[in-house]
């Protein structure tokens, strides 16, 4: 039981981490979104005889302080050289010396080195620093590596390279990457971050051209056994054999559960045998984690996407909604297999997905969640690998039905020429469906990125530059320059723009001066924000995310009352009636978050509408892992019942293996494009080091298109129509094509004519006349 207790404590800890850390990153105005997700490693002092990663080609001068403090300086503070501190308790991990930034009075004080002329534009650089903190009565604090760049026109830019928690107990390895655009006038790298009075210690700094990763390999899969349930005795044909109670609870078999598979599993598996109607009844539950469990070690295969499905129910006695979670313990790590929240005694479907990328030793699946004393019932647990290719065949048929139109091209000639028999070549040059990407002010300085963007996207959204924390970081100190320049860029490149976002409801995203306002002053500040922003940009943003992530935060609602969110919508509409106003949230589409289930999203939207909020669109952010088509489609079906246009507003998928990333991206793009309620897809970036999520890029930092990028381009090409043939005796040429813009070429012995035409959305056949 001690082993189980330790494992479960770790699961609960991981569960807390899952909810605490947000999806969307916050950037301060002086830290443009060139952030990566850095890693760090804590070193024990006993490892100091080791050797750091090869420092050859290091552009840092005197990186280990062998030449004392030469080439280094303090940024607003003093720097000192040390062989040791604390009577030998603090020693350098590498070499003989380390430096400290001391007498720090501001968080941005630290140690710096100018690297002008030693960094080249459009090359990715890796940064590795060995750091720790000292003094100030602080046991741990964040240390950040930052790049200060002064451009040729004397504009300043701060680029956050890496941030990590350092301690006063040992050295920490801080790692990140950066990329420069253009040829700057001056470049300085520095360390900052801990509170005033706390010293930053640095033992070594390496900045070098990022090593090119070896060519990735497509995972080799065989004997996938798609659709085969790996759960033993799922139907309880053999009683509760194969199952055991997790914790001091009791398991019994009962009758009366649904005999149909849950809908999401049924959509993946097709026609299957009916369930048995038998279920596991869990009683005497003394804690939330207690429930039925089964060991499935050795049954999972690498890189396959597994779908999870079950019927669950709770017994009487609960006074509030209860969460039921299908969880996996994979070598002691908690993995979310899906969860659902409800407060009645009906059967409910729980569904989710997961994938493993390294072979585990021990895997346990268990069902948990309701409060202690509440009975739990589980029926028909299925865990099976999904056949994505089979699903794609269905999606292609759906896509053809909803994204294409029958076309009749009618030709007539004012001359005596007979057009019958002339050869016709039709090429679609642009699909009218909105495909977009997140951009930032710094990203548009990269000419290669801009070329890819303009060629392959027709919509954009700004990553940070419209957020209140960016446009008014301190009260009365406005910064609309970046948003203005981005809008000019979009206008010059014929890109439509979404406005993200007027407000953001989660507290961590709100600047300190706003958090410190009383109710009266906050009400005034909110009204001023609405008036300033929406009036300034009236008619320039096609959409606005009015109050971002209302399912996950309630800052304004808690302080200004329930009606404030509807007021934000109403006022935004009054100030700019041309803009479509969106709700926007995450995890709607994956079954992993009870806060943002489709049902909760629908409830919230209906509540806003009842208060008079002119909600015009539904944003699904789409930050997703291991997507399963039927789960995504089920969410779209449910939310689509509201009759409002749905957009994927921040879509990204992450995998270190770019082929898996490509597969995940294809799932999301095909599901979205094949669903009639979806009217646009915006990626949350596409270029490495210009994205907030690691291993989500389509193009690497130096411009090479990876497997995910090639998959995106292949789908864009697939969704362009082409037709060849001859004009018939009635002077017509017929085909079925996607909505959008076309070129047509007509060839005969007596003529060669080129024209352009547009196919608008519609269900009836479209006749287009050409006078030749």
mmCIF file of C-alpha atoms in Angstrom, residues 45-51 92-94:
data_model
loop_
_atom_site.group_PDB
_atom_site.id
_atom_site.type_symbol
_atom_site.label_atom_id
_atom_site.label_comp_id
_atom_site.label_asym_id
_atom_site.label_seq_id
_atom_site.Cartn_x
_atom_site.Cartn_y
_atom_site.Cartn_z
ATOM 1 C CA UNK A 45 27.954 20.269 -6.209
ATOM 2 C CA UNK A 46 29.549 16.807 -6.381
ATOM 3 C CA UNK A 47 29.311 16.896 -10.185
ATOM 4 C CA UNK A 48 31.658 19.871 -10.564
ATOM 5 C CA UNK A 49 34.434 17.804 -12.111
ATOM 6 C CA UNK A 50 32.292 17.181 -15.183
ATOM 7 C CA UNK A 51 32.618 18.964 -18.488
ATOM 8 C CA UNK A 92 32.283 26.846 -9.454
ATOM 9 C CA UNK A 93 30.814 23.893 -11.259
ATOM 10 C CA UNK A 94 33.229 24.340 -14.163
#
